Short mmCIF file of C-alpha atoms and ligand atoms in Angstrom, two decimals:
data_model
loop_
_atom_site.label_atom_id
_atom_site.label_comp_id
_atom_site.label_asym_id
_atom_site.label_seq_id
_atom_site.Cartn_x
_atom_site.Cartn_y
_atom_site.Cartn_z
CA MET A 256 18.23 257.95 73.93
CA SER A 257 21.18 259.95 72.97
CA ASP A 258 21.24 261.95 69.79
CA ASN A 259 25.16 261.72 69.52
CA PHE A 260 26.89 258.74 68.13
CA ASP A 261 30.45 257.83 67.06
CA VAL A 262 29.01 256.31 63.67
CA ILE A 263 25.83 256.86 61.94
CA VAL A 264 25.04 254.45 58.96
CA ILE A 265 22.46 255.51 56.61
CA GLY A 266 21.17 252.36 54.86
CA GLY A 267 20.65 248.88 56.39
CA GLY A 268 21.33 246.69 53.43
CA PRO A 269 24.26 244.19 52.95
CA ALA A 270 26.83 247.14 52.95
CA GLY A 271 25.13 249.17 55.71
CA TYR A 272 24.30 246.63 58.41
CA PRO A 273 27.64 244.84 58.40
CA ALA A 274 29.38 248.30 58.73
CA ALA A 275 27.20 249.09 61.89
CA ILE A 276 27.79 245.68 63.36
CA ARG A 277 31.61 245.82 62.92
CA ALA A 278 31.68 249.51 64.26
CA ALA A 279 29.93 248.30 67.38
CA GLN A 280 32.38 245.42 67.70
CA ASN A 281 35.22 248.09 67.51
CA LYS A 282 33.50 249.57 70.55
CA LEU A 283 31.93 252.58 68.96
CA SER A 284 28.45 253.74 69.60
CA VAL A 285 26.55 253.19 66.37
CA ALA A 286 22.99 253.87 64.97
CA CYS A 287 21.79 252.33 61.57
CA ILE A 288 18.98 254.17 59.68
CA ASP A 289 16.96 252.38 57.13
CA GLU A 290 13.63 253.32 55.43
CA TRP A 291 12.92 250.20 53.52
CA LYS A 292 9.17 249.16 53.70
CA ASN A 293 7.92 245.88 52.36
CA ARG A 294 4.59 245.65 50.30
CA ASP A 295 2.61 244.91 53.42
CA GLY A 296 3.79 248.37 54.89
CA SER A 297 6.27 246.62 57.33
CA ALA A 298 9.78 248.11 57.94
CA ALA A 299 12.69 245.70 57.47
CA PHE A 300 16.40 245.90 57.49
CA GLY A 301 18.33 244.03 54.87
CA GLY A 302 17.80 246.33 51.91
CA THR A 303 17.36 244.94 48.40
CA CYS A 304 19.48 241.79 49.01
CA LEU A 305 17.35 240.38 51.81
CA ASN A 306 13.82 241.77 50.77
CA ALA A 307 13.86 242.00 47.04
CA GLY A 308 17.01 240.43 45.61
CA CYS A 309 19.64 237.84 46.46
CA ILE A 310 17.56 235.76 49.09
CA PRO A 311 13.98 235.71 47.58
CA SER A 312 15.51 235.04 44.16
CA LYS A 313 17.52 232.16 45.42
CA ALA A 314 14.52 230.74 47.26
CA LEU A 315 12.58 230.74 44.16
CA LEU A 316 15.42 229.44 42.04
CA GLU A 317 15.63 226.50 44.43
CA SER A 318 11.78 225.69 44.36
CA SER A 319 11.55 225.84 40.70
CA GLU A 320 14.78 223.80 40.01
CA LEU A 321 13.46 221.13 42.50
CA TYR A 322 10.15 221.00 40.30
CA HIS A 323 12.30 220.84 37.10
CA ARG A 324 14.43 218.17 38.31
CA ALA A 325 11.57 216.08 39.56
CA LEU A 326 9.96 216.45 36.13
CA HIS A 327 12.96 215.75 33.88
CA GLU A 328 15.72 213.99 36.01
CA PHE A 329 14.33 211.84 38.60
CA ALA A 330 13.37 209.08 36.21
CA THR A 331 17.02 208.82 35.10
CA HIS A 332 17.81 208.02 38.74
CA GLY A 333 15.01 205.31 38.81
CA VAL A 334 12.87 207.53 40.95
CA LYS A 335 9.33 207.29 39.70
CA LEU A 336 6.71 209.94 40.40
CA ASP A 337 3.09 209.50 39.48
CA GLY A 338 2.60 213.10 38.10
CA VAL A 339 4.43 216.06 39.47
CA SER A 340 2.86 219.48 40.20
CA PHE A 341 3.64 222.67 41.94
CA ASP A 342 1.87 225.31 43.98
CA VAL A 343 3.12 228.91 43.53
CA GLU A 344 1.34 230.00 46.67
CA THR A 345 3.49 227.50 48.68
CA MET A 346 6.59 228.53 46.97
CA GLN A 347 5.88 232.24 47.58
CA LYS A 348 4.94 231.50 51.25
CA ARG A 349 8.25 229.49 51.96
CA LYS A 350 10.12 232.44 50.12
CA GLY A 351 8.24 235.02 52.42
CA GLY A 352 9.11 233.11 55.53
CA ILE A 353 12.85 232.87 54.70
CA VAL A 354 12.86 236.76 53.93
CA ARG A 355 11.00 237.46 57.27
CA GLY A 356 13.39 235.28 59.16
CA MET A 357 16.51 236.70 57.67
CA THR A 358 15.46 240.39 58.01
CA GLN A 359 14.32 239.96 61.53
CA GLY A 360 17.58 238.32 62.34
CA ILE A 361 19.36 241.58 61.62
CA LEU A 362 17.56 243.18 64.45
CA THR A 363 18.54 240.31 66.73
CA LEU A 364 22.15 240.96 65.55
CA PHE A 365 21.96 244.59 66.15
CA LYS A 366 20.65 243.91 69.66
CA GLY A 367 23.63 241.63 70.34
CA ALA A 368 26.17 244.10 69.06
CA GLY A 369 24.61 247.07 70.69
CA VAL A 370 23.55 248.88 67.34
CA THR A 371 20.60 251.44 67.61
CA PRO A 372 18.21 250.58 64.82
CA LEU A 373 16.17 253.47 63.48
CA THR A 374 13.43 252.95 60.88
CA GLY A 375 12.66 255.99 58.66
CA HIS A 376 14.67 258.27 56.40
CA GLY A 377 18.14 259.71 56.94
CA ARG A 378 19.52 262.72 55.31
CA LEU A 379 23.05 263.92 55.75
CA LEU A 380 23.52 267.69 56.56
CA ALA A 381 26.63 269.72 56.80
CA GLY A 382 28.94 269.04 59.71
CA ARG A 383 28.17 265.35 60.07
CA LYS A 384 24.55 266.05 61.40
CA VAL A 385 21.89 263.47 60.26
CA GLU A 386 18.28 264.56 59.91
CA PHE A 387 16.23 261.49 60.93
CA THR A 388 12.52 261.26 60.05
CA GLY A 389 10.96 258.16 61.56
CA HIS A 390 8.23 256.35 59.78
CA ASP A 391 5.90 257.84 62.40
CA GLY A 392 6.90 261.32 60.91
CA ALA A 393 8.82 262.43 64.07
CA ARG A 394 11.94 264.36 63.16
CA ARG A 395 15.20 264.64 65.14
CA ILE A 396 18.69 265.96 64.26
CA LEU A 397 21.47 263.53 65.12
CA GLN A 398 25.22 264.20 65.44
CA ALA A 399 27.92 261.69 64.41
CA LYS A 400 31.66 261.83 64.50
CA HIS A 401 31.67 259.61 61.30
CA VAL A 402 28.69 258.96 58.74
CA VAL A 403 28.59 255.95 56.53
CA LEU A 404 26.35 256.27 53.39
CA ALA A 405 25.08 253.03 52.31
CA SER A 406 21.79 253.89 50.38
CA GLY A 407 22.07 251.18 47.71
CA SER A 408 20.57 251.17 44.34
CA GLU A 409 17.40 250.92 42.46
CA PRO A 410 16.16 249.24 39.11
CA MET A 411 16.95 251.19 36.05
CA PRO A 412 13.74 252.24 34.26
CA LEU A 413 13.50 251.86 30.32
CA ARG A 414 12.36 254.74 28.25
CA GLY A 415 8.98 253.94 26.56
CA VAL A 416 8.28 251.07 29.06
CA ASP A 417 6.23 252.28 32.12
CA PHE A 418 5.90 249.93 35.16
CA ASP A 419 2.38 249.32 36.15
CA GLY A 420 3.31 247.07 38.98
CA GLU A 421 1.06 244.39 37.45
CA ARG A 422 1.78 243.39 34.01
CA ILE A 423 5.02 245.40 33.55
CA VAL A 424 7.31 244.89 36.56
CA ASP A 425 10.88 245.27 37.83
CA SER A 426 12.78 242.52 39.40
CA TRP A 427 10.96 242.83 42.72
CA GLY A 428 7.51 242.45 41.01
CA ALA A 429 8.81 239.53 39.08
CA LEU A 430 9.61 237.71 42.42
CA GLU A 431 6.02 238.32 43.54
CA PHE A 432 4.00 236.77 40.79
CA ALA A 433 0.93 234.75 42.29
CA ALA A 434 0.77 232.56 39.14
CA VAL A 435 2.96 231.33 36.29
CA PRO A 436 2.48 233.77 33.36
CA LYS A 437 1.86 231.66 30.14
CA ARG A 438 3.82 234.08 28.03
CA LEU A 439 6.66 235.95 29.57
CA CYS A 440 9.31 238.58 28.26
CA VAL A 441 12.32 239.68 30.08
CA ILE A 442 14.27 242.70 28.95
CA GLY A 443 17.90 242.17 29.74
CA ALA A 444 20.10 239.19 29.54
CA GLY A 445 22.07 240.01 32.54
CA VAL A 446 22.40 238.17 35.79
CA ILE A 447 19.07 239.39 37.22
CA GLY A 448 17.28 238.78 33.97
CA LEU A 449 18.52 235.12 33.42
CA GLU A 450 17.92 234.14 37.08
CA LEU A 451 14.20 235.44 36.92
CA GLY A 452 13.64 234.08 33.48
CA SER A 453 15.04 230.66 34.70
CA VAL A 454 12.58 230.74 37.56
CA TRP A 455 9.48 231.13 35.49
CA ARG A 456 10.70 229.19 32.56
CA ARG A 457 11.23 226.11 34.66
CA LEU A 458 7.64 226.48 35.99
CA GLY A 459 6.38 226.57 32.37
CA ALA A 460 6.27 230.19 31.19
CA GLU A 461 7.04 230.61 27.49
CA THR A 462 9.89 232.95 27.88
CA VAL A 463 11.59 235.32 25.55
CA VAL A 464 14.64 237.24 26.67
CA LEU A 465 15.46 240.37 24.62
CA GLU A 466 18.96 241.73 25.01
CA ALA A 467 20.15 244.91 23.33
CA LEU A 468 23.69 243.75 23.02
CA GLU A 469 24.89 241.53 20.21
CA GLN A 470 27.15 239.63 22.70
CA PHE A 471 25.71 237.32 25.37
CA LEU A 472 27.17 237.72 28.88
CA PRO A 473 30.04 240.12 27.66
CA MET A 474 31.38 240.38 31.17
CA ALA A 475 32.05 236.57 31.40
CA ASP A 476 34.75 234.53 29.74
CA GLY A 477 33.82 233.89 26.08
CA GLN A 478 33.90 230.15 26.45
CA LEU A 479 31.86 230.20 29.49
CA ALA A 480 29.36 232.50 27.83
CA LYS A 481 29.01 230.38 24.72
CA GLU A 482 28.47 227.20 26.79
CA ALA A 483 25.97 228.99 29.01
CA ALA A 484 23.75 230.26 26.11
CA ARG A 485 23.66 226.71 24.68
CA HIS A 486 22.17 225.32 27.96
CA PHE A 487 19.83 228.14 28.39
CA ARG A 488 18.45 227.79 24.90
CA LYS A 489 18.16 223.92 25.34
CA GLN A 490 16.12 224.77 28.57
CA GLY A 491 13.72 226.75 26.38
CA LEU A 492 14.80 230.37 27.11
CA ASP A 493 14.39 232.18 23.83
CA ILE A 494 17.27 234.64 24.04
CA ARG A 495 17.06 237.16 21.29
CA LEU A 496 20.40 239.15 20.94
CA GLY A 497 20.85 242.67 19.27
CA ALA A 498 17.08 243.16 20.26
CA LYS A 499 16.44 246.84 21.28
CA VAL A 500 13.16 247.48 23.07
CA THR A 501 11.50 250.71 21.91
CA ALA A 502 8.12 250.60 23.70
CA ALA A 503 5.78 248.40 25.65
CA LYS A 504 2.06 249.02 26.00
CA VAL A 505 -0.58 247.06 28.05
CA GLU A 506 -3.36 246.13 25.78
CA LYS A 507 -6.45 243.84 26.23
CA ASP A 508 -4.79 240.80 24.88
CA GLY A 509 -1.47 241.42 26.77
CA VAL A 510 1.63 243.51 26.81
CA HIS A 511 2.74 244.52 23.34
CA VAL A 512 6.62 244.77 23.27
CA SER A 513 8.14 246.57 20.30
CA TYR A 514 11.65 246.01 19.64
CA ALA A 515 14.12 246.53 16.78
CA ASP A 516 16.79 243.92 15.70
CA ALA A 517 18.77 243.34 12.64
CA LYS A 518 15.70 242.29 10.56
CA GLY A 519 13.80 245.54 11.47
CA ALA A 520 10.87 246.38 13.80
CA GLN A 521 9.24 243.42 15.67
CA THR A 522 6.45 243.14 18.06
CA LEU A 523 5.88 240.45 20.71
CA VAL A 524 2.66 239.96 22.80
CA VAL A 525 3.12 238.53 26.29
CA ASP A 526 1.16 238.24 29.47
CA ARG A 527 3.75 239.66 31.72
CA LEU A 528 7.08 241.92 31.17
CA ILE A 529 10.05 242.06 33.54
CA VAL A 530 12.41 245.05 33.05
CA ALA A 531 15.78 243.84 34.09
CA ILE A 532 18.22 246.25 32.14
CA GLY A 533 20.38 247.00 35.30
CA ARG A 534 20.48 249.05 38.43
CA ARG A 535 21.49 252.69 39.29
CA PRO A 536 22.69 254.18 42.46
CA PHE A 537 19.91 255.40 44.87
CA THR A 538 20.68 258.83 46.51
CA ARG A 539 17.25 260.51 46.33
CA ASN A 540 16.98 263.18 49.24
CA LEU A 541 20.05 261.83 50.95
CA LEU A 542 22.30 264.78 50.97
CA GLY A 543 21.29 268.25 52.35
CA GLU A 544 23.15 271.53 51.55
CA GLY A 545 26.82 271.95 51.90
CA THR A 546 27.84 268.32 52.80
CA GLY A 547 30.77 268.31 50.56
CA VAL A 548 29.67 264.99 49.17
CA VAL A 549 30.00 264.79 45.35
CA LEU A 550 28.11 262.61 42.91
CA ASP A 551 29.72 261.40 39.58
CA ALA A 552 28.22 261.85 36.18
CA ARG A 553 26.41 258.53 36.58
CA GLY A 554 24.97 259.41 40.11
CA PHE A 555 27.46 257.24 42.20
CA ILE A 556 28.79 258.95 45.32
CA GLN A 557 32.42 259.75 44.54
CA VAL A 558 34.79 257.75 46.70
CA ASP A 559 38.56 257.04 46.79
CA GLU A 560 40.05 253.41 47.15
CA GLN A 561 39.06 253.31 50.76
CA CYS A 562 35.43 254.57 50.43
CA ARG A 563 36.25 258.01 51.75
CA THR A 564 34.02 260.81 50.09
CA GLY A 565 35.42 264.25 49.71
CA ALA A 566 33.70 265.35 52.98
CA GLU A 567 35.63 264.82 56.21
CA ALA A 568 34.66 261.53 58.13
CA VAL A 569 31.94 260.82 55.73
CA TRP A 570 32.20 257.36 53.91
CA ALA A 571 30.14 255.56 51.27
CA VAL A 572 29.78 252.02 50.69
CA GLY A 573 28.03 249.27 48.49
CA ASP A 574 25.86 249.83 45.48
CA CYS A 575 25.87 253.59 45.74
CA VAL A 576 29.63 253.82 44.91
CA ARG A 577 31.52 252.55 41.94
CA GLY A 578 32.36 248.91 41.41
CA PRO A 579 30.24 245.83 40.93
CA MET A 580 26.71 245.90 42.51
CA LEU A 581 26.99 242.78 44.50
CA ALA A 582 26.06 242.25 48.22
CA HIS A 583 29.48 240.61 49.05
CA LYS A 584 31.28 243.57 47.59
CA GLY A 585 29.33 246.04 49.82
CA LYS A 586 29.77 243.96 52.88
CA GLU A 587 33.53 244.07 52.48
CA GLU A 588 33.50 247.83 52.11
CA GLY A 589 31.19 248.23 55.03
CA VAL A 590 33.48 246.29 57.22
CA GLY A 591 36.62 247.67 55.85
CA VAL A 592 35.30 251.20 56.46
CA ALA A 593 34.25 250.52 60.13
CA ASP A 594 37.58 249.09 60.87
CA LEU A 595 39.38 252.09 59.20
CA ILE A 596 37.13 254.50 61.32
CA ALA A 597 38.39 252.57 64.35
CA GLY A 598 41.94 253.16 63.42
CA LYS A 599 42.42 249.54 62.23
CA TYR A 600 43.35 248.12 59.06
CA GLY A 601 40.61 247.89 56.44
CA HIS A 602 40.92 246.85 52.78
CA VAL A 603 39.02 245.47 49.97
CA ASN A 604 40.75 243.45 47.19
CA TYR A 605 38.83 244.66 44.11
CA ASN A 606 40.82 242.10 42.07
CA ALA A 607 39.22 239.08 43.89
CA ILE A 608 35.42 239.76 43.88
CA PRO A 609 33.63 236.65 42.61
CA SER A 610 30.68 236.83 40.25
CA VAL A 611 28.07 234.18 40.50
CA ILE A 612 24.92 233.56 38.34
CA TYR A 613 22.48 230.95 40.08
CA THR A 614 21.09 229.45 36.91
CA ALA A 615 21.46 225.75 36.06
CA PRO A 616 24.23 225.00 35.35
CA GLU A 617 25.62 227.67 37.68
CA ILE A 618 28.16 230.14 36.48
CA ALA A 619 30.92 231.71 38.58
CA TRP A 620 34.18 233.44 37.99
CA VAL A 621 36.85 235.70 39.64
CA GLY A 622 39.81 237.47 38.22
CA GLN A 623 40.36 238.00 34.54
CA THR A 624 38.99 236.56 31.56
CA GLU A 625 41.12 235.28 28.42
CA GLU A 626 39.51 238.03 26.41
CA GLN A 627 40.83 240.74 28.99
CA LEU A 628 44.44 239.13 29.13
CA LYS A 629 44.59 239.19 25.37
CA ALA A 630 43.47 242.74 25.32
CA ALA A 631 46.05 243.57 27.82
CA GLY A 632 48.77 241.65 25.75
CA ARG A 633 49.63 239.56 28.88
CA ALA A 634 51.16 236.10 28.07
CA TYR A 635 49.13 233.35 29.84
CA LYS A 636 48.34 229.66 29.86
CA THR A 637 44.97 227.86 30.52
CA GLY A 638 43.75 224.50 31.86
CA SER A 639 40.27 223.17 31.64
CA PHE A 640 38.61 220.21 32.94
CA PRO A 641 35.04 219.19 32.04
CA PHE A 642 32.53 217.94 34.71
CA ALA A 643 31.85 215.18 32.39
CA ALA A 644 35.07 213.55 33.67
CA SER A 645 34.15 214.25 37.46
CA GLY A 646 33.03 211.07 39.18
CA ARG A 647 30.94 213.27 41.73
CA ALA A 648 29.35 215.23 38.96
CA ARG A 649 28.44 212.12 37.01
CA ALA A 650 27.05 210.50 40.21
CA MET A 651 24.84 213.75 40.59
CA GLU A 652 23.81 213.43 36.98
CA ALA A 653 25.27 216.98 36.53
CA GLY A 654 28.14 216.48 33.94
CA ALA A 655 27.45 219.66 32.06
CA GLY A 656 30.04 222.47 31.95
CA PHE A 657 33.81 222.84 32.89
CA CYS A 658 36.25 224.48 35.20
CA LYS A 659 38.86 226.76 33.46
CA ILE A 660 42.04 228.30 35.12
CA VAL A 661 44.05 231.03 33.65
CA ALA A 662 47.52 231.71 34.93
CA ASP A 663 50.53 233.85 33.92
CA ALA A 664 52.65 232.20 31.47
CA ALA A 665 55.91 232.91 33.22
CA SER A 666 55.37 233.28 36.91
CA ASP A 667 52.37 230.81 37.10
CA GLU A 668 50.18 233.15 39.25
CA ILE A 669 46.57 232.50 38.98
CA LEU A 670 44.95 235.33 37.13
CA GLY A 671 41.38 234.02 36.65
CA ILE A 672 39.10 230.84 37.36
CA HIS A 673 35.93 230.50 35.32
CA ILE A 674 33.34 227.73 36.19
CA ILE A 675 30.13 226.68 34.62
CA GLY A 676 28.63 223.57 36.13
CA PRO A 677 27.15 222.16 39.51
CA MET A 678 27.60 224.32 42.56
CA ALA A 679 29.88 226.63 40.64
CA GLY A 680 29.10 229.41 43.14
CA GLU A 681 30.37 227.30 45.97
CA LEU A 682 33.54 226.11 44.10
CA ILE A 683 34.57 229.60 43.23
CA ALA A 684 35.43 230.20 46.97
CA GLU A 685 38.55 228.10 46.70
CA ALA A 686 39.68 230.11 43.70
CA VAL A 687 38.95 233.55 45.49
CA LEU A 688 41.06 232.24 48.25
CA ALA A 689 43.85 231.13 46.01
CA MET A 690 43.83 234.62 44.28
CA GLU A 691 43.73 236.40 47.65
CA TYR A 692 46.83 234.65 48.55
CA SER A 693 48.40 235.19 45.07
CA ALA A 694 48.58 231.38 44.65
CA SER A 695 50.13 229.80 41.54
CA SER A 696 48.40 227.17 39.56
CA GLU A 697 51.15 224.73 41.00
CA ASP A 698 49.89 225.67 44.50
CA LEU A 699 46.44 224.39 43.63
CA GLN A 700 48.01 221.35 41.96
CA ARG A 701 49.74 220.42 45.24
CA THR A 702 46.72 220.92 47.28
CA ILE A 703 44.76 217.62 48.17
CA HIS A 704 41.11 217.72 47.24
CA ALA A 705 38.86 215.00 48.49
CA HIS A 706 37.63 212.39 46.12
CA PRO A 707 34.90 212.18 44.86
CA THR A 708 34.05 215.80 45.09
CA LEU A 709 33.26 218.61 42.59
CA SER A 710 36.29 220.43 43.80
CA GLU A 711 38.48 218.00 42.06
CA ALA A 712 37.41 219.86 38.83
CA VAL A 713 39.40 222.88 40.08
CA HIS A 714 42.34 220.64 41.03
CA GLU A 715 42.35 219.04 37.58
CA ALA A 716 42.01 222.20 35.69
CA ALA A 717 45.28 223.51 37.72
CA LEU A 718 47.04 220.33 36.63
CA ALA A 719 45.89 220.84 33.08
CA ALA A 720 47.39 224.21 33.02
CA ASP A 721 50.69 222.39 32.99
CA LYS A 722 49.56 219.42 30.95
CA ARG A 723 49.68 217.33 33.97
CA ALA A 724 45.95 216.40 34.32
CA ILE A 725 45.36 212.80 35.49
CA ASP A 726 41.72 212.32 34.56
CA ILE A 727 41.65 213.82 31.15
CA PRO A 728 44.02 213.56 28.19
CA ASN A 729 46.43 216.46 28.06
CA ARG A 730 46.56 218.39 24.94
C1 FAD B 250 16.82 240.35 41.95
C2 FAD B 250 18.06 240.47 42.43
C3 FAD B 250 18.84 239.50 42.75
C4 FAD B 250 20.27 239.79 43.14
N1 FAD B 250 20.97 238.74 43.54
C5 FAD B 250 22.21 238.93 44.00
C6 FAD B 250 23.04 237.82 44.41
O1 FAD B 250 22.61 236.59 44.23
N2 FAD B 250 24.23 238.14 44.77
C7 FAD B 250 24.70 239.44 45.06
O2 FAD B 250 25.83 239.53 45.50
N3 FAD B 250 23.98 240.42 44.74
C8 FAD B 250 22.69 240.30 44.30
N4 FAD B 250 21.94 241.38 43.87
C9 FAD B 250 22.43 242.59 44.19
C10 FAD B 250 22.32 243.01 45.65
O3 FAD B 250 21.03 242.87 46.14
C11 FAD B 250 22.98 244.43 45.95
O4 FAD B 250 24.23 244.53 45.31
C12 FAD B 250 23.02 244.77 47.36
O5 FAD B 250 21.74 244.70 48.02
C13 FAD B 250 23.41 246.03 47.60
O6 FAD B 250 23.74 246.50 48.96
P1 FAD B 250 23.63 247.91 49.48
O7 FAD B 250 23.51 247.63 50.98
O8 FAD B 250 24.59 248.75 48.94
O9 FAD B 250 22.15 248.44 49.16
P2 FAD B 250 20.65 247.91 49.36
O10 FAD B 250 20.68 246.59 49.47
O11 FAD B 250 19.91 248.43 48.15
O12 FAD B 250 20.22 248.66 50.63
C14 FAD B 250 20.14 249.94 50.70
C15 FAD B 250 19.16 250.35 51.99
O13 FAD B 250 19.22 251.70 52.23
C16 FAD B 250 17.97 252.20 52.47
N5 FAD B 250 17.98 253.60 52.22
C17 FAD B 250 18.45 254.29 51.07
N6 FAD B 250 18.48 255.55 51.13
C18 FAD B 250 18.06 255.83 52.58
C19 FAD B 250 17.87 257.10 53.35
N7 FAD B 250 18.13 258.22 52.92
N8 FAD B 250 17.46 256.93 54.55
C20 FAD B 250 17.29 255.61 55.16
N9 FAD B 250 17.34 254.50 54.43
C21 FAD B 250 17.83 254.49 53.05
C22 FAD B 250 17.12 251.43 51.37
O14 FAD B 250 15.78 251.44 51.79
C23 FAD B 250 17.84 250.09 51.62
O15 FAD B 250 17.10 249.43 52.54
C24 FAD B 250 20.70 241.07 43.40
C25 FAD B 250 19.83 242.17 43.22
C26 FAD B 250 18.52 241.93 42.75
C27 FAD B 250 17.63 242.93 42.46
#
């Protein structure tokens, strides 16, 4: 096998593997190096997303939601069950099968595209050389015309709280529980904390979520965050804001979690503790001497708008660079860079990256919130439509939540769309497309939406922005 490649990608997660595939589609010779090892010791491509993030969490969210609905909703539909139970082992097996299938699928994609997969550690050296150490310990020096760094991120640790992999775990550990903990504490009410808390709460865990900030979901539209908090609390998630965790210790009777809130020092005893306070870029042992690649104060690889590092023909994409830590953001960067390397057009529209929280109800948004527009002093108008007025949502027994559109007061350009409700993560795709094409709310108003579908809520919200909604009174 040659040791010379047009492109070497270090990291085979959702930022790295699409970069490798697109580069190969662009007729370049490509190798993709990844060092991920699963708990059974097997190597796998797909990074955090496929092995320990997006995919396994969605598998467990789906299973736990089905159980929750069987228990609490089926009777409303007239579906009667004689007792409902669940089996965590089966849920975990199903999840494992999905992860295995998806990660092995990447190898099939690599084969089809002509990408050389290399399992082991990659380290960039000066002059675009890459030191590759295979999982078997064999070391080789490879040479590339271009290198793409896609080394991803890792869970942020919390001072005073040591992971033991059993009682005190990170998000990956929380996806591997073999049984439902009776008492659970999640530190961090961000996207990951809420999703993992929801999984185990639905299966019966008494769940406390401790959040240091006073504000719930500060990155989301305020109205959306308020509605979400109401639903989560109704589901039994005990969300405590302004609660700063100072220490956690494993004792005989459980994990003792110490935190301080407005009332002073508090202690909580639980069976399992999940630390989900965020993620930080992962670049350990990635860069040799004299590469010219620079890290910023927070440890991210410094890049320009087009993901160029300071070093010639060295690029960086995904969670290891600035911007939201999302799989689809990394994928777009990876594909964009592979096109730029081939002399084609590559571009990421950072203003139209959707965010989704896969709870029930689901939460999704793209663009700016009302709060951001107010702070910027921009004149805007809004239109909202509640799912309670959507025929399809009512038929699904999923009338909670709403869709809200924010548009420029003068030009009518859509500036943001915020959804809490059924399939919000799917509905947001229309909003992203609209924003990608700089659509106005009138463009959406004049677009036919099939009836009865959930997407009519987006249509009606657009109409409501000009007080022309049909299915709700206009105020
Ligand atoms: C529980 C959880 C749920 C999530 N859910 C979602 C979701 O629903 N939607 C979403 O968009 N995002 C979600 N995310 C975030 C998403 O997983 C990340 O944004 C995404 O994986 C980042 O992709 P990446 O390719 O940049 O990095 P990663 O996926 O972290 O992949 C990096 C890869 O590079 C390898 N690597 C690192 N350094 C080296 C080296 N020197 N040599 C060889 N290999 C190396 C790593 O082993 C890893 O395999 C979730 C994350 C978690 C933890």
